[in-house]
N, CA, C and O atoms as a GROMACS GRO file, in nm:
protein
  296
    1UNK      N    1   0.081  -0.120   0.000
    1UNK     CA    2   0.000   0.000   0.000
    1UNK      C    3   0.086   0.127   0.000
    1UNK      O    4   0.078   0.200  -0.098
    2UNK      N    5   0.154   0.154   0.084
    2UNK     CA    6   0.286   0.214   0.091
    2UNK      C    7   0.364   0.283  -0.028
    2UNK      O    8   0.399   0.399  -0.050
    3UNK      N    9   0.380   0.129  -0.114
    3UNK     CA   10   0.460   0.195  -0.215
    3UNK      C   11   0.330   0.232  -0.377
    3UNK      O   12   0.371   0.295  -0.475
    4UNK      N   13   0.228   0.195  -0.372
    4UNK     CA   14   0.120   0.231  -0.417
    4UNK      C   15   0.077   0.445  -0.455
    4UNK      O   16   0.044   0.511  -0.553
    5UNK      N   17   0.102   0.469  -0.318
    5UNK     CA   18   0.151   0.593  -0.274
    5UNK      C   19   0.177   0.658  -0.276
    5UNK      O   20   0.116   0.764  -0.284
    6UNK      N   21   0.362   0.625  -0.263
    6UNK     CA   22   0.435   0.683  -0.318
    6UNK      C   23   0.458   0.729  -0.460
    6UNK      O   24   0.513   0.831  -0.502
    7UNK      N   25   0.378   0.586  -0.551
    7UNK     CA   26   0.430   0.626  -0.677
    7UNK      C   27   0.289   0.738  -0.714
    7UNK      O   28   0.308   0.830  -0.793
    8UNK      N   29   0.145   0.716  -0.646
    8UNK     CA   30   0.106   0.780  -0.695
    8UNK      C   31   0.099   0.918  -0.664
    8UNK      O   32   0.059   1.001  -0.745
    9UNK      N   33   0.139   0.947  -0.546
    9UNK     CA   34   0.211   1.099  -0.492
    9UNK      C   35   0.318   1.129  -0.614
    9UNK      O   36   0.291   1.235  -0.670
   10UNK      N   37   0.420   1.069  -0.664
   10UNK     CA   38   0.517   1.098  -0.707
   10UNK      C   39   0.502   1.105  -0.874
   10UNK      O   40   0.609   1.128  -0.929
   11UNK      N   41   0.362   1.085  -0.986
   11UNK     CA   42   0.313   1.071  -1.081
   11UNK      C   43   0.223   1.196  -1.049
   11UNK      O   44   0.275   1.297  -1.098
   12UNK      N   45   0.116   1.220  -0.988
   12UNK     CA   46   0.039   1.333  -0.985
   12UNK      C   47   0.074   1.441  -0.912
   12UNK      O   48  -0.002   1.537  -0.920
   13UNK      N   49   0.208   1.451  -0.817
   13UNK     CA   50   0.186   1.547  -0.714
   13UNK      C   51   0.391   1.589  -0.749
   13UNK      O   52   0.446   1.650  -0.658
   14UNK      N   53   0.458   1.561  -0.843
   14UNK     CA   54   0.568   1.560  -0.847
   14UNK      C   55   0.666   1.668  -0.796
   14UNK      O   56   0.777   1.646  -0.749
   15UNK      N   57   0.602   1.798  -0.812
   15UNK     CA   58   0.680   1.914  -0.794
   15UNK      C   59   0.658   1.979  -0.652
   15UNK      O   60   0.731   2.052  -0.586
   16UNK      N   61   0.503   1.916  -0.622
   16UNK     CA   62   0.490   1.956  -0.486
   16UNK      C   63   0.577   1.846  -0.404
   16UNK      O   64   0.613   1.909  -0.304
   17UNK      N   65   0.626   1.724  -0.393
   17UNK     CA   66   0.705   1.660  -0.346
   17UNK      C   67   0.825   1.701  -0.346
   17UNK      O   68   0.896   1.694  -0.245
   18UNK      N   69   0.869   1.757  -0.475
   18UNK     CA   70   0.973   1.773  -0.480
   18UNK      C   71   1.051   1.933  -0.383
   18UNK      O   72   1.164   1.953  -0.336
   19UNK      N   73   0.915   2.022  -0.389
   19UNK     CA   74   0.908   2.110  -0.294
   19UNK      C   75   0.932   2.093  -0.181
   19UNK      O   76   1.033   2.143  -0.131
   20UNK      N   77   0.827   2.000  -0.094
   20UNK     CA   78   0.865   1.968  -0.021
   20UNK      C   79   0.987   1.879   0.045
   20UNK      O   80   0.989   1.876   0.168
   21UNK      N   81   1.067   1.822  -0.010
   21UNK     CA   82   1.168   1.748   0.000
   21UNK      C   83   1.286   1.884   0.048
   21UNK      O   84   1.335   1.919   0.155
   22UNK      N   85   1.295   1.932  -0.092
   22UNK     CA   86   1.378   2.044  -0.098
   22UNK      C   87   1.364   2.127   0.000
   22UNK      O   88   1.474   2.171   0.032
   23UNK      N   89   1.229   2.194   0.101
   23UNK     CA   90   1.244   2.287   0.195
   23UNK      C   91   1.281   2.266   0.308
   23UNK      O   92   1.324   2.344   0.393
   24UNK      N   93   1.254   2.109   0.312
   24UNK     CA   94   1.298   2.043   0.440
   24UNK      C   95   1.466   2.036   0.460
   24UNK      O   96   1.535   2.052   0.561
   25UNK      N   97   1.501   2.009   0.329
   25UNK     CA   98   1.642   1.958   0.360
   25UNK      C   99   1.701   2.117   0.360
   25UNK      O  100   1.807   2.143   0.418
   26UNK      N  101   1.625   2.219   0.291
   26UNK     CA  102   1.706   2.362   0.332
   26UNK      C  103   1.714   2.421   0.479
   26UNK      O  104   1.803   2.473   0.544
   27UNK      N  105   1.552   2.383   0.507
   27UNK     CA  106   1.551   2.415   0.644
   27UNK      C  107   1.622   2.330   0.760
   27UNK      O  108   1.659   2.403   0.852
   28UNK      N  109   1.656   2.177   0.781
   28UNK     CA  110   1.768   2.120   0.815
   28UNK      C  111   1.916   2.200   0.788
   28UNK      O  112   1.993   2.227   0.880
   29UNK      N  113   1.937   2.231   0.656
   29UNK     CA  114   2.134   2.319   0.689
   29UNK      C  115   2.076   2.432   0.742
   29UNK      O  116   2.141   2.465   0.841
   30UNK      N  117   1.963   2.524   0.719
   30UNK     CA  118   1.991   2.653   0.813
   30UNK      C  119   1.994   2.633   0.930
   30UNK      O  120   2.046   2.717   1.003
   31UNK      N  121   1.942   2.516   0.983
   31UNK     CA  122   1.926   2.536   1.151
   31UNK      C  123   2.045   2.474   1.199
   31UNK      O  124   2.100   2.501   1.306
   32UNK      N  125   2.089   2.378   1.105
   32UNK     CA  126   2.238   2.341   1.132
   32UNK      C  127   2.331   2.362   1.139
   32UNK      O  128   2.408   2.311   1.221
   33UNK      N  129   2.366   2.463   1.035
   33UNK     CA  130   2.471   2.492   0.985
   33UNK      C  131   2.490   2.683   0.971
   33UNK      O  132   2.591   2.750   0.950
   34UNK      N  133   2.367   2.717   0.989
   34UNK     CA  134   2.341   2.878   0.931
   34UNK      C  135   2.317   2.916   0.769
   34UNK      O  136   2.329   2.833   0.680
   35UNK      N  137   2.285   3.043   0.750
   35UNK     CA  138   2.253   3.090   0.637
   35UNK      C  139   2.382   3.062   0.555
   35UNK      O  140   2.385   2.978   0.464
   36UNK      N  141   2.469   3.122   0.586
   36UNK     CA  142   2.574   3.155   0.499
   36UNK      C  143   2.678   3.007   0.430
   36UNK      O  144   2.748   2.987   0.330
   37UNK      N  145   2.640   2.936   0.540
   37UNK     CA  146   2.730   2.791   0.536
   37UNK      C  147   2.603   2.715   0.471
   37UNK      O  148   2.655   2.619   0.413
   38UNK      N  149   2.499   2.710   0.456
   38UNK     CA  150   2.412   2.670   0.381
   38UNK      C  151   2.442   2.669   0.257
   38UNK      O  152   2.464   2.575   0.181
   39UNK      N  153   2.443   2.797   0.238
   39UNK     CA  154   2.426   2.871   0.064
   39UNK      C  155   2.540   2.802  -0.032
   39UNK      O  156   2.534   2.745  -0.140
   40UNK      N  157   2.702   2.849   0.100
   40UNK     CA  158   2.795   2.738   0.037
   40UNK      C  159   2.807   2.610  -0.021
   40UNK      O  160   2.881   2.570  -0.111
   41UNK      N  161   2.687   2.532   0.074
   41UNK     CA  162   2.707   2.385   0.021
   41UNK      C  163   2.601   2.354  -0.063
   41UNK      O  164   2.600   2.238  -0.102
   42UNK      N  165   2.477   2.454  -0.117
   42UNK     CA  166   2.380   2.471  -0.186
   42UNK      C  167   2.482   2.494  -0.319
   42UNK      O  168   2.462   2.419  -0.415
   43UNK      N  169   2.602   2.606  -0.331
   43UNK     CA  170   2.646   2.659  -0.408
   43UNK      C  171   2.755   2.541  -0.519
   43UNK      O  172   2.765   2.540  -0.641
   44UNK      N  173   2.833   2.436  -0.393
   44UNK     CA  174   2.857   2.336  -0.425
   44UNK      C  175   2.816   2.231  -0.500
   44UNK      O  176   2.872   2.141  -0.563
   45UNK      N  177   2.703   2.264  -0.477
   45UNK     CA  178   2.590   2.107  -0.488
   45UNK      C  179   2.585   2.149  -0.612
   45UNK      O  180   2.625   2.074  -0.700
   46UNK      N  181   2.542   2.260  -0.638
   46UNK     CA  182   2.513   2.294  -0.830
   46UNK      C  183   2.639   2.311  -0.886
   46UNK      O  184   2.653   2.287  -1.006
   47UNK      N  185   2.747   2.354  -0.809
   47UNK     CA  186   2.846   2.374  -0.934
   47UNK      C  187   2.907   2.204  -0.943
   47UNK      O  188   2.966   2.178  -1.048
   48UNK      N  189   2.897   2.097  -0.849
   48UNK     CA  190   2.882   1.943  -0.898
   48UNK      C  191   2.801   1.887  -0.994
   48UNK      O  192   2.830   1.807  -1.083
   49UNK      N  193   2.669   1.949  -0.957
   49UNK     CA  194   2.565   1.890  -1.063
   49UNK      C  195   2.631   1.944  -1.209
   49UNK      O  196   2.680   1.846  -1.266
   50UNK      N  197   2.646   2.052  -1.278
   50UNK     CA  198   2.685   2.083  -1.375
   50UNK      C  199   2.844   2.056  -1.413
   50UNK      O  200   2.861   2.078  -1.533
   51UNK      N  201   2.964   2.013  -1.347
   51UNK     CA  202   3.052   1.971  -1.403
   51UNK      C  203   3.008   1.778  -1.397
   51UNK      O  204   3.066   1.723  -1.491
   52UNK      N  205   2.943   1.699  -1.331
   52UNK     CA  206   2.864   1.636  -1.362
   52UNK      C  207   2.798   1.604  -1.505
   52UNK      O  208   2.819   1.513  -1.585
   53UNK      N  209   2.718   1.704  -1.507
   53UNK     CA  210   2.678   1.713  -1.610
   53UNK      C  211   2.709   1.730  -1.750
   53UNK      O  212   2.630   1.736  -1.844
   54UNK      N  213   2.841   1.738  -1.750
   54UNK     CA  214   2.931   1.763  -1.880
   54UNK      C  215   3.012   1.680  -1.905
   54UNK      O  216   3.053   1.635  -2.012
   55UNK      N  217   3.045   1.651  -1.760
   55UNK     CA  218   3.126   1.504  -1.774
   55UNK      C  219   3.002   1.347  -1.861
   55UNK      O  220   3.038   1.266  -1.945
   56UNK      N  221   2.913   1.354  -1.819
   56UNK     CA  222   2.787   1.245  -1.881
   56UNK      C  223   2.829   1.301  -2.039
   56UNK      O  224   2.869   1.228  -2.130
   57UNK      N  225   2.811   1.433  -2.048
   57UNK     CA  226   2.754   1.491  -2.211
   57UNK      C  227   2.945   1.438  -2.329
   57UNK      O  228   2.980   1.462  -2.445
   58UNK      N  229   2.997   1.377  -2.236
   58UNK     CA  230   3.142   1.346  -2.294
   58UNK      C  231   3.237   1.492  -2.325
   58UNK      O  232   3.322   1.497  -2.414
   59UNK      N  233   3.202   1.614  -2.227
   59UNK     CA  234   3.226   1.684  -2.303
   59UNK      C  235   3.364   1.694  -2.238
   59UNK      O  236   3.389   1.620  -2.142
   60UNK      N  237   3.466   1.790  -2.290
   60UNK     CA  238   3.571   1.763  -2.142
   60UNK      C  239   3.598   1.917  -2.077
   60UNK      O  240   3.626   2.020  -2.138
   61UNK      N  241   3.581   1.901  -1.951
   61UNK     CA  242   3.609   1.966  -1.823
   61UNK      C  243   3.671   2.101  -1.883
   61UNK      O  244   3.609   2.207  -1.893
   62UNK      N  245   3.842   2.073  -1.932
   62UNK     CA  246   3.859   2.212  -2.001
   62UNK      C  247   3.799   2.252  -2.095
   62UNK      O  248   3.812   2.371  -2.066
   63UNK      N  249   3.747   2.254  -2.178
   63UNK     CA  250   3.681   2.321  -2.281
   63UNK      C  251   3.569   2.362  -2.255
   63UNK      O  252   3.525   2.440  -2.340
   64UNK      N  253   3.464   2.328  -2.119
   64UNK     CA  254   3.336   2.377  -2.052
   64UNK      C  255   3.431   2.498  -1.976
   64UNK      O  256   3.385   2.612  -1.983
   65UNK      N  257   3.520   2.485  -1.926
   65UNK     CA  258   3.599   2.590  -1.856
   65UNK      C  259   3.633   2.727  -1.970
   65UNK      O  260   3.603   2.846  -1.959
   66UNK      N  261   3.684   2.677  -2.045
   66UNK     CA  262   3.704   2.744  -2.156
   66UNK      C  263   3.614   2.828  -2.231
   66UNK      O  264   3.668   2.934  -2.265
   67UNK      N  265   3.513   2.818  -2.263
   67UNK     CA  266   3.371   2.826  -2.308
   67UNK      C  267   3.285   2.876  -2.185
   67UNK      O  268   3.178   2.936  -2.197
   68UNK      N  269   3.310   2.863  -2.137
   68UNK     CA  270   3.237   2.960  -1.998
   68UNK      C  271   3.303   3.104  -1.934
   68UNK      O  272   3.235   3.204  -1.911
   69UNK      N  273   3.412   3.097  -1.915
   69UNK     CA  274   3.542   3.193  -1.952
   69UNK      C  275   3.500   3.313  -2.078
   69UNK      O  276   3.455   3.426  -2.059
   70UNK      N  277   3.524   3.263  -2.176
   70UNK     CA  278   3.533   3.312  -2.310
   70UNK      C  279   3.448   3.389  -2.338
   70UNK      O  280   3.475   3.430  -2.451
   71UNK      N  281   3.315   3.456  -2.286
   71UNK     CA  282   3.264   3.515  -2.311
   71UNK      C  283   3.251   3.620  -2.219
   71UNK      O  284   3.188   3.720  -2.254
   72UNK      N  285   3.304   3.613  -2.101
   72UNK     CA  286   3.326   3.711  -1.993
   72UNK      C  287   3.443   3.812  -2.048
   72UNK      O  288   3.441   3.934  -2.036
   73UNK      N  289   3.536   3.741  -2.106
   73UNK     CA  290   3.681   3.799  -2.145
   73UNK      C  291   3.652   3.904  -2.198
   73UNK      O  292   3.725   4.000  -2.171
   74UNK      N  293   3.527   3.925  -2.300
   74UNK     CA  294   3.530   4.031  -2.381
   74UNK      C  295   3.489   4.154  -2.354
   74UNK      O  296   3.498   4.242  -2.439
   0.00000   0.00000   0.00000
């Protein structure tokens, strides 16, 4: 029943789950950790997800560096 549930919470209700997941675990580092030390490991978490993410796309590391760079330069 349980997992019945879940999937159908997680098929009709996806973003509000996902809301909720997400405020909880923000509100866990602020009370843990504070605002500022939060944001850091919030800040972490995405700049992983996206070199992550380039690493899957085969792309390589320097040339996302490169290409991200390269348009600031000017």
């Amino acid at each position: 029943m349980g997992e019945k549930l879940l999937l159908l919470i997680l098929e009709e209700h996806r973003g509000k789950a996902l809301g909720i997941l997400l405020g909880l675990i923000a509100s866990i580092l602020f009370i843990t950790y504070g605002f500022w030390r939060s944001l850091f490991i919030v800040f972490c978490i995405i700049l992983g997800f996206f070199i992550g993410k380039k690493i899957d796309e085969n792309q390589s590391f320097d040339n996302w560096l490169r290409q991200m760079f390269k348009d600031r330069q000017r």
